[in-house]
Amino acid sequence: MEGEEGGKLSIYKAARSIKRRENTLYNALKSIYQDSIFVGEISQLWPQLPLLANLRCGLWYSPKFYATCYFKSTDGHTNNCSFNTSRLNLHVAQLAGQKGGCMIVDATRRGKRFPDSMSKTIPIWTCVLNRAISDFRKEFHDTNGNASLKGDSNGCHEHTTVTRDVSFDWDCSLHLPLWVSETEKALIEERLEKWTLGLKASGADIASLAACLKKPLRPLWISQKTVIWLNEVPDHDSWDFTPIILVSASSSTGVSQHRTTSEFSWKYIPGAADDEESWARGLSPSLFWNHVYDLINSGPDVCNQKVADLVEKNRVYRAYRGESAPQITIKPLKSGCLSHEGPLVIADISNIKIDTESSEDLTISWLGSTNVAVGTSQIAAGVADVDCILNCDCETIPVNLPSAEAYLHLPMMTSKFDRFSLLNNLPSAVSFAKFNLRQRKRLLICCHNGEDISICVCLAILMSLFDEKGTFDDGKSFNMINVTKWDMRRRLVYVCKFATNARPSRGNLRQVFNFLIGDKCIEQDLDTGGDE
């Protein structure tokens, strides 16, 4: 096969070229919108159940979600399944207990009906949680007799009587879909006890889950191929379990689907929202849904330009509000992917009308009573109830604080780009936190997305300056112990209890661990299972 030097494309390069031409921005957005109709129809079958997006792909498939969660497909890969204490998603179980169940939305590009996150990761999660809750109920019954568990302040049931029958009948079976082989199921079942012990040792609040859940968790699977008789849809309260309904948004057909509307032709892309960095060109799910009809009706020829204009207008709007709004640089796609050659030209923004009334629902997460909060750098400038800010984003932000000393900017990069960025900046970060927390000031730690670097900085501060109960002790308890992997995991579970969107990467967690152990074993590896 001749290369490009001979004027001919290889089969591989020709296939890649065809794929690039078909996977246009318009095709992706139109496919997402088409699949969102199915998600909306399923959500209306059980309107009482909250709809959750599995980050990040699932977040594109509905204009409104009750909450988000983070179950990784890599934790469910064939012969490599795991239960990860750094991604416990306990808020999902709590919410399911409060509402009687929930629905989780995700999608996959691979021509399968369900992503591995739904086929195995979540079923393993429900099983391990059920086993831990069952053990807790038995231990509680043996210690307290026929007493009752009282729910917490999160809206769980106030009283759940724990009887011997309930404890022993609590379903701890592993429920997997039919397409998972018996061999793989047996391999997973062999590891359930180890994972359950790991959950108990992580410091997770099993007591609150036991008080909140009246019935054991169990996954159900719904895709576009699922047959549902609308006149026979069961009420979720009629089941003898708490349903975790897993909705795979995209069609699983492996055949290229060219579709035509009254105005445009387009190609359907299964799981189009996956890997948004490769196609979204700065567009976010919220921005997409705020302008969905304008984008879908614009057609493929002008879609790219409309997205560019929207992204730039949104950037100007956020800058107008004083938020962090760096210029977005988009690498121009190769020919065949755009309706015109070269980089997109941003429209003249001098006449853009800024809507100062609308804004996204952006909040920060306070970590218990520690006086420490975590959030994104975009909202840090507008937060009123903080006394000092530690900004870990690469971009500085405008702040309104009583003194210059109340703001510290430590630009940090994720471990993908700098393996020592976090490690080199943690001493200054902890010193800044210690100085302000000694004065009982309220500290906000922010980064670009509020999910990774800022979480790791919070983890380092809590480990260095607080005891295991979350009480500030100026580092006394830290100086009395030799930090282990399990100490880190337990404290990370504490952080994730409040910052439910936390997604720290393994490389950044390793830097935190190396900072905490100092020079004693700086090369020791920390495998917490986070994504890189």
XYZ file of C-alpha atoms in Angstrom:
532
model
C 0.000 0.000 0.000
C 1.495 3.294 -1.044
C 1.817 6.093 1.472
C 0.942 9.722 1.007
C 4.294 10.217 -0.754
C 2.907 8.212 -3.685
C -0.200 10.329 -3.802
C -2.466 7.667 -2.356
C -3.954 7.187 1.097
C -3.569 3.986 3.051
C -6.761 2.172 4.000
C -6.229 3.292 7.604
C -5.813 6.958 6.690
C -8.731 6.824 4.279
C -10.951 5.364 7.000
C -9.804 8.056 9.437
C -10.545 10.735 6.868
C -14.060 9.388 6.297
C -14.652 9.204 10.049
C -13.550 12.811 10.508
C -15.911 13.957 7.784
C -18.836 12.115 9.377
C -18.125 13.033 13.007
C -18.879 16.715 12.576
C -20.005 19.005 15.353
C -23.504 19.233 13.869
C -23.833 15.438 13.651
C -22.765 15.142 17.292
C -25.226 17.765 18.553
C -28.089 16.434 16.431
C -27.405 12.884 17.693
C -27.347 14.053 21.310
C -30.629 15.892 20.845
C -32.228 12.854 19.203
C -31.142 10.587 22.070
C -32.296 13.115 24.661
C -35.874 12.605 23.450
C -35.615 8.954 24.479
C -34.151 9.928 27.876
C -37.034 12.342 28.431
C -39.599 9.667 27.602
C -38.068 7.195 30.053
C -37.814 9.796 32.826
C -41.551 10.421 32.495
C -42.332 6.766 33.203
C -41.165 7.298 36.795
C -41.418 11.074 37.303
C -40.974 10.721 41.071
C -37.460 9.343 40.648
C -34.610 11.866 40.307
C -32.585 11.830 37.094
C -28.798 11.729 37.506
C -26.064 12.223 34.899
C -23.030 9.969 34.952
C -20.166 12.354 34.271
C -19.158 13.491 31.876
C -20.872 11.953 28.871
C -24.300 11.589 30.486
C -24.543 15.285 31.317
C -25.300 16.150 27.674
C -28.460 14.045 27.356
C -30.994 16.123 29.271
C -31.506 19.843 29.848
C -32.005 19.279 33.560
C -30.607 16.750 36.013
C -31.302 16.429 39.705
C -27.641 15.622 40.437
C -24.540 14.020 38.955
C -22.469 10.938 39.744
C -19.190 9.431 38.591
C -19.031 5.717 37.849
C -16.079 4.883 35.594
C -16.245 2.294 32.844
C -12.643 1.325 33.588
C -13.803 -0.049 36.954
C -15.975 -2.479 34.979
C -13.633 -3.567 32.218
C -13.592 -7.290 31.480
C -11.359 -9.260 33.863
C -10.267 -6.004 35.491
C -13.284 -5.047 37.596
C -12.810 -3.132 40.838
C -14.634 -1.350 43.629
C -13.047 2.024 44.164
C -13.152 3.803 47.529
C -12.130 7.085 45.886
C -15.403 7.067 43.916
C -17.969 5.835 46.432
C -20.882 7.949 45.131
C -22.584 7.601 48.511
C -24.790 10.588 47.710
C -26.450 8.448 45.018
C -27.379 5.772 47.558
C -28.599 8.440 49.986
C -30.719 10.053 47.279
C -32.147 6.695 46.216
C -33.083 6.018 49.831
C -34.813 9.371 50.153
C -36.719 9.196 46.844
C -37.317 5.451 46.596
C -34.837 5.028 43.739
C -33.169 7.022 40.979
C -32.283 6.961 37.275
C -28.739 7.310 35.922
C -28.033 8.381 32.335
C -24.928 7.475 30.326
C -24.036 6.454 26.758
C -21.387 4.552 24.840
C -19.813 4.849 21.408
C -18.755 1.235 21.012
C -21.847 -0.277 19.454
C -22.801 -1.923 22.757
C -26.146 -1.396 24.400
C -24.582 -0.226 27.673
C -21.209 1.157 28.748
C -19.175 -0.935 31.196
C -20.035 1.579 33.902
C -23.621 0.308 33.709
C -22.936 -3.337 32.886
C -20.556 -3.965 35.784
C -19.306 -0.906 37.731
C -22.706 0.100 39.142
C -23.922 -3.489 39.751
C -20.732 -4.143 41.746
C -21.287 -0.886 43.633
C -24.876 -1.766 44.584
C -23.833 -5.260 45.698
C -20.937 -4.082 47.884
C -23.082 -1.394 49.512
C -25.855 -3.922 50.151
C -23.410 -6.319 51.800
C -21.973 -3.590 54.034
C -25.463 -2.403 55.025
C -26.582 -5.972 55.753
C -23.558 -6.561 57.991
C -24.217 -3.290 59.800
C -27.871 -4.169 60.384
C -26.969 -7.570 61.808
C -24.341 -6.058 64.096
C -26.772 -3.353 65.172
C -29.460 -5.930 65.930
C -27.068 -8.124 67.899
C -25.987 -5.131 69.977
C -29.271 -3.257 70.391
C -31.927 -5.909 69.968
C -35.115 -4.678 68.287
C -34.106 -1.011 68.463
C -34.409 1.411 65.595
C -31.981 3.264 63.386
C -32.637 6.998 63.168
C -32.036 8.809 59.919
C -29.809 11.863 59.631
C -30.709 15.401 58.649
C -30.458 14.697 54.919
C -34.104 13.828 54.615
C -33.882 10.083 55.132
C -36.599 8.179 56.911
C -36.709 9.155 60.537
C -37.102 5.631 61.874
C -36.274 2.283 60.381
C -36.976 -0.656 62.661
C -34.243 -3.234 62.346
C -35.674 -6.681 62.882
C -33.908 -10.008 62.497
C -36.034 -10.823 59.427
C -35.053 -7.581 57.662
C -31.383 -8.109 58.406
C -31.296 -11.669 57.169
C -33.519 -11.100 54.111
C -31.569 -8.105 52.856
C -30.605 -9.007 49.288
C -26.807 -9.145 48.932
C -26.740 -10.968 45.596
C -24.729 -9.733 42.639
C -27.206 -8.678 39.928
C -25.557 -8.441 36.523
C -27.138 -8.138 33.052
C -27.524 -11.308 30.998
C -24.724 -10.434 28.567
C -22.065 -10.678 31.304
C -20.686 -14.231 31.204
C -20.976 -16.660 34.101
C -17.193 -16.940 34.174
C -16.753 -13.224 34.705
C -19.574 -13.150 37.227
C -17.801 -15.864 39.248
C -14.555 -13.873 39.174
C -16.360 -10.796 40.467
C -18.126 -12.732 43.222
C -14.783 -14.034 44.486
C -13.702 -10.453 45.228
C -16.913 -9.138 46.812
C -15.887 -9.910 50.385
C -12.568 -8.120 49.962
C -14.291 -5.072 48.485
C -16.867 -5.050 51.288
C -14.129 -5.088 53.934
C -12.415 -2.250 52.061
C -15.604 -0.191 52.133
C -15.980 -0.703 55.880
C -12.351 0.245 56.488
C -12.639 3.401 54.369
C -14.597 5.258 57.034
C -17.725 5.543 54.887
C -20.885 6.395 56.836
C -22.626 3.022 56.541
C -24.914 3.854 59.486
C -26.562 6.716 57.553
C -27.081 4.466 54.530
C -28.611 1.740 56.705
C -30.992 4.277 58.230
C -31.870 5.770 54.842
C -32.490 2.673 52.733
C -35.663 0.704 53.483
C -34.941 -1.810 50.722
C -31.698 -3.052 49.146
C -30.301 -1.409 46.028
C -30.689 -3.168 42.701
C -29.863 -2.083 39.140
C -32.282 -2.247 36.207
C -31.247 -1.654 32.590
C -33.126 0.316 29.918
C -31.889 1.083 26.401
C -33.509 2.094 23.116
C -34.031 -1.604 22.380
C -35.897 -2.246 25.634
C -39.581 -3.076 25.120
C -41.834 -1.343 27.667
C -45.615 -1.725 27.673
C -46.847 1.714 28.715
C -50.014 0.315 30.265
C -47.980 -2.077 32.416
C -45.275 0.183 33.856
C -44.882 -0.854 37.519
C -44.829 1.688 40.292
C -41.329 1.875 41.762
C -42.775 1.433 45.269
C -44.146 -1.986 44.273
C -40.688 -3.514 43.941
C -39.030 -5.235 46.896
C -35.827 -3.317 46.200
C -34.662 0.263 45.700
C -34.278 0.605 41.906
C -31.207 2.153 40.312
C -32.534 2.470 36.753
C -29.653 2.627 34.275
C -30.623 4.441 31.079
C -28.280 4.043 28.118
C -29.155 7.014 25.949
C -27.739 6.026 22.575
C -28.792 3.500 19.979
C -26.556 0.433 19.872
C -26.766 -0.256 16.163
C -23.438 -0.725 14.485
C -24.723 0.356 11.071
C -23.956 3.854 9.855
C -27.213 5.773 10.066
C -27.624 8.621 7.622
C -30.813 10.466 8.439
C -32.693 13.232 6.720
C -34.999 15.949 7.996
C -37.084 18.319 5.921
C -34.061 20.598 5.541
C -30.820 18.755 6.317
C -29.219 15.345 6.082
C -26.984 14.152 8.917
C -25.290 11.049 10.307
C -26.282 9.585 13.653
C -23.342 9.056 16.057
C -23.948 6.604 18.955
C -22.646 8.002 22.242
C -21.791 11.270 20.528
C -21.212 13.110 23.815
C -18.260 10.917 24.770
C -14.829 12.600 24.902
C -16.190 16.126 24.593
C -12.723 17.685 24.309
C -12.355 16.118 20.864
C -15.511 17.607 19.338
C -17.365 20.183 21.511
C -15.086 23.135 20.603
C -15.641 24.881 23.938
C -19.388 24.228 24.084
C -20.695 23.023 27.439
C -23.868 20.980 28.110
C -25.615 23.926 29.771
C -24.707 26.279 26.934
C -25.920 23.704 24.422
C -29.312 23.317 26.079
C -29.751 27.069 26.476
C -29.496 27.393 22.672
C -30.449 23.911 21.516
C -33.114 24.803 18.946
C -31.042 27.558 17.408
C -28.109 25.166 16.987
C -30.115 22.191 15.721
C -32.110 24.304 13.258
C -29.016 26.097 11.965
C -27.904 23.115 9.897
C -24.424 21.673 9.346
C -23.083 24.523 7.203
C -23.213 27.233 9.895
C -23.258 25.147 13.091
C -19.537 25.551 13.766
C -19.719 29.312 13.459
C -22.784 29.522 15.700
C -21.031 27.452 18.374
C -17.947 29.662 18.151
C -20.082 32.782 18.575
C -21.958 31.306 21.550
C -18.781 30.210 23.283
C -17.191 33.628 22.834
C -20.343 35.435 23.949
C -20.471 33.272 27.051
C -16.805 34.008 27.752
C -17.432 37.758 27.504
C -20.474 37.433 29.759
C -18.486 35.590 32.443
C -15.688 38.154 32.210
C -18.315 40.904 32.591
C -19.406 39.280 35.857
C -15.842 39.148 37.104
C -15.446 35.407 36.678
C -12.406 33.634 35.300
C -12.901 33.595 31.529
C -9.712 32.812 29.606
C -9.689 33.017 25.814
C -10.599 29.646 24.282
C -8.195 28.469 21.615
C -9.564 25.861 19.229
C -7.332 23.874 16.914
C -8.850 24.035 13.429
C -9.991 20.673 12.121
C -8.664 19.228 8.905
C -10.562 19.664 5.682
C -13.736 17.664 5.451
C -14.720 18.420 9.034
C -15.809 21.996 8.508
C -17.914 23.788 6.000
C -14.973 26.090 5.295
C -11.203 25.941 5.527
C -9.027 27.417 8.219
C -9.784 28.529 11.769
C -13.179 29.816 12.734
C -13.543 33.575 12.753
C -15.240 34.871 15.872
C -17.969 37.346 15.126
C -17.649 40.971 16.172
C -18.529 40.999 19.871
C -18.685 44.749 20.285
C -22.464 44.731 19.938
C -23.150 41.673 22.055
C -25.906 42.273 24.557
C -24.926 40.943 27.966
C -27.734 39.233 29.852
C -26.927 40.118 33.449
C -29.988 38.399 34.834
C -29.395 34.803 33.792
C -26.744 32.682 35.451
C -25.996 29.040 36.089
C -26.611 27.499 39.468
C -23.053 27.540 40.761
C -22.205 26.720 44.353
C -19.292 25.810 46.567
C -19.025 22.808 48.869
C -18.227 23.362 52.538
C -16.377 20.423 54.082
C -18.368 19.898 57.247
C -17.436 22.314 60.033
C -13.807 22.701 58.933
C -14.214 26.283 57.612
C -12.767 24.960 54.341
C -14.723 25.027 51.080
C -13.967 23.852 47.556
C -15.284 25.161 44.250
C -14.438 26.376 40.767
C -12.382 29.478 40.020
C -15.253 30.774 37.871
C -17.459 31.351 40.897
C -14.783 32.271 43.439
C -14.956 35.958 42.589
C -18.653 36.154 43.392
C -18.644 34.246 46.679
C -19.486 36.495 49.616
C -19.205 34.258 52.672
C -15.465 33.526 52.552
C -12.605 35.395 54.188
C -9.715 34.142 52.067
C -9.175 32.353 48.758
C -6.511 29.930 47.592
C -6.639 29.868 43.785
C -5.009 26.800 42.200
C -6.122 27.623 38.653
C -3.556 28.626 36.058
C -5.493 31.857 35.527
C -5.753 34.540 38.183
C -9.199 35.805 39.174
C -10.556 39.153 40.373
C -11.500 38.984 44.040
C -13.133 41.288 46.545
C -11.371 40.522 49.813
C -10.438 42.741 52.774
C -6.683 42.552 52.103
C -4.189 41.340 49.539
C -2.899 38.787 52.044
C -6.283 37.054 51.953
C -5.692 35.885 48.375
C -3.008 33.483 47.202
C -2.607 32.378 43.597
C -0.643 29.151 43.171
C -0.936 28.056 39.525
C -0.984 24.256 39.409
C -1.160 21.854 36.510
C -2.559 18.350 36.512
C -0.098 15.462 36.602
C -0.674 14.794 32.903
C 1.286 17.954 32.105
C 3.540 18.333 35.164
C 4.192 15.413 37.512
C 5.480 17.680 40.282
C 3.348 20.824 40.021
C 1.061 19.928 42.924
C 3.892 18.560 45.064
C 5.966 21.722 44.652
C 3.071 24.029 45.589
C 1.574 22.126 48.528
C 3.969 23.540 51.187
C 2.862 27.101 50.338
C -0.786 26.038 50.161
C -0.733 24.382 53.594
C 1.134 27.338 55.127
C -1.460 29.759 53.739
C -4.278 27.590 55.081
C -2.647 27.250 58.517
C -2.150 31.010 58.842
C -5.806 31.754 58.064
C -7.457 28.798 59.814
C -5.620 29.677 63.029
C -7.601 32.916 62.921
C -10.808 30.949 62.285
C -11.194 32.432 58.840
C -13.292 30.753 56.159
C -11.099 29.471 53.355
C -12.160 28.727 49.774
C -9.899 26.542 47.637
C -10.646 26.699 43.926
C -9.344 25.352 40.642
C -10.556 25.248 37.059
C -13.246 22.587 37.566
C -13.385 22.172 41.353
C -13.047 18.413 40.927
C -9.381 17.460 40.911
C -6.560 19.811 41.926
C -8.594 21.759 44.496
C -9.835 18.470 45.978
C -6.262 17.230 46.323
C -5.164 20.499 47.967
C -8.088 20.209 50.402
C -7.037 16.652 51.133
C -3.478 17.733 51.926
C -4.729 20.529 54.198
C -7.158 18.282 56.079
C -4.501 15.624 56.565
C -1.895 18.173 57.719
C -3.983 20.416 59.982
C -7.084 18.476 61.112
C -7.746 15.314 63.083
C -9.787 12.449 61.667
C -13.023 13.943 63.016
C -12.498 17.152 61.051
C -11.375 19.326 63.979
C -8.572 21.835 63.421
C -5.612 20.976 65.666
C -2.801 22.870 63.918
C -1.130 19.635 62.833
C -0.790 17.924 66.218
C -2.434 14.651 65.168
C -0.561 14.668 61.852
C 2.793 14.938 63.629
C 1.966 11.909 65.786
C 1.265 9.421 62.981
C 2.948 7.923 59.957
C 0.533 8.537 57.100
C -0.546 5.416 55.210
C -2.530 4.825 52.047
C -5.565 3.947 54.139
C -5.327 7.239 56.059
C -5.461 9.032 52.724
C -8.383 6.971 51.482
C -10.396 7.497 54.653
C -9.866 11.256 54.537
C -10.734 11.335 50.836
C -14.022 9.589 51.653
C -14.662 12.398 54.172
C -14.011 15.057 51.506
C -16.210 13.308 48.938
C -19.063 13.169 51.449
C -19.430 16.943 51.007
C -17.867 17.551 47.579
C -19.888 14.964 45.688
C -18.436 16.001 42.317
C -14.860 15.227 43.426
C -12.830 13.341 40.820
C -9.158 13.457 41.875
C -6.717 11.826 39.468
C -4.328 9.122 40.590
C -1.276 11.153 39.607
C -2.359 14.128 41.721
C -3.248 11.917 44.682
C 0.201 10.363 44.464
C 1.744 13.834 44.774
C -0.355 14.543 47.876
C 0.794 11.285 49.433
C 4.442 12.016 48.663
C 4.060 15.460 50.222
C 2.551 13.997 53.391
C 5.166 11.302 53.874
C 8.007 13.706 53.071
C 11.385 12.159 52.395
C 10.686 8.895 54.212
C 9.517 7.044 51.128
C 9.088 9.668 48.461
C 9.005 7.089 45.707
C 6.256 5.000 47.313
C 3.370 4.525 44.952
C -0.198 5.289 45.905
C -2.783 3.357 43.944
C -6.141 4.871 44.770
C -7.690 3.999 41.447
C -8.364 7.574 40.330
C -8.358 8.413 36.638
C -5.221 9.870 35.180
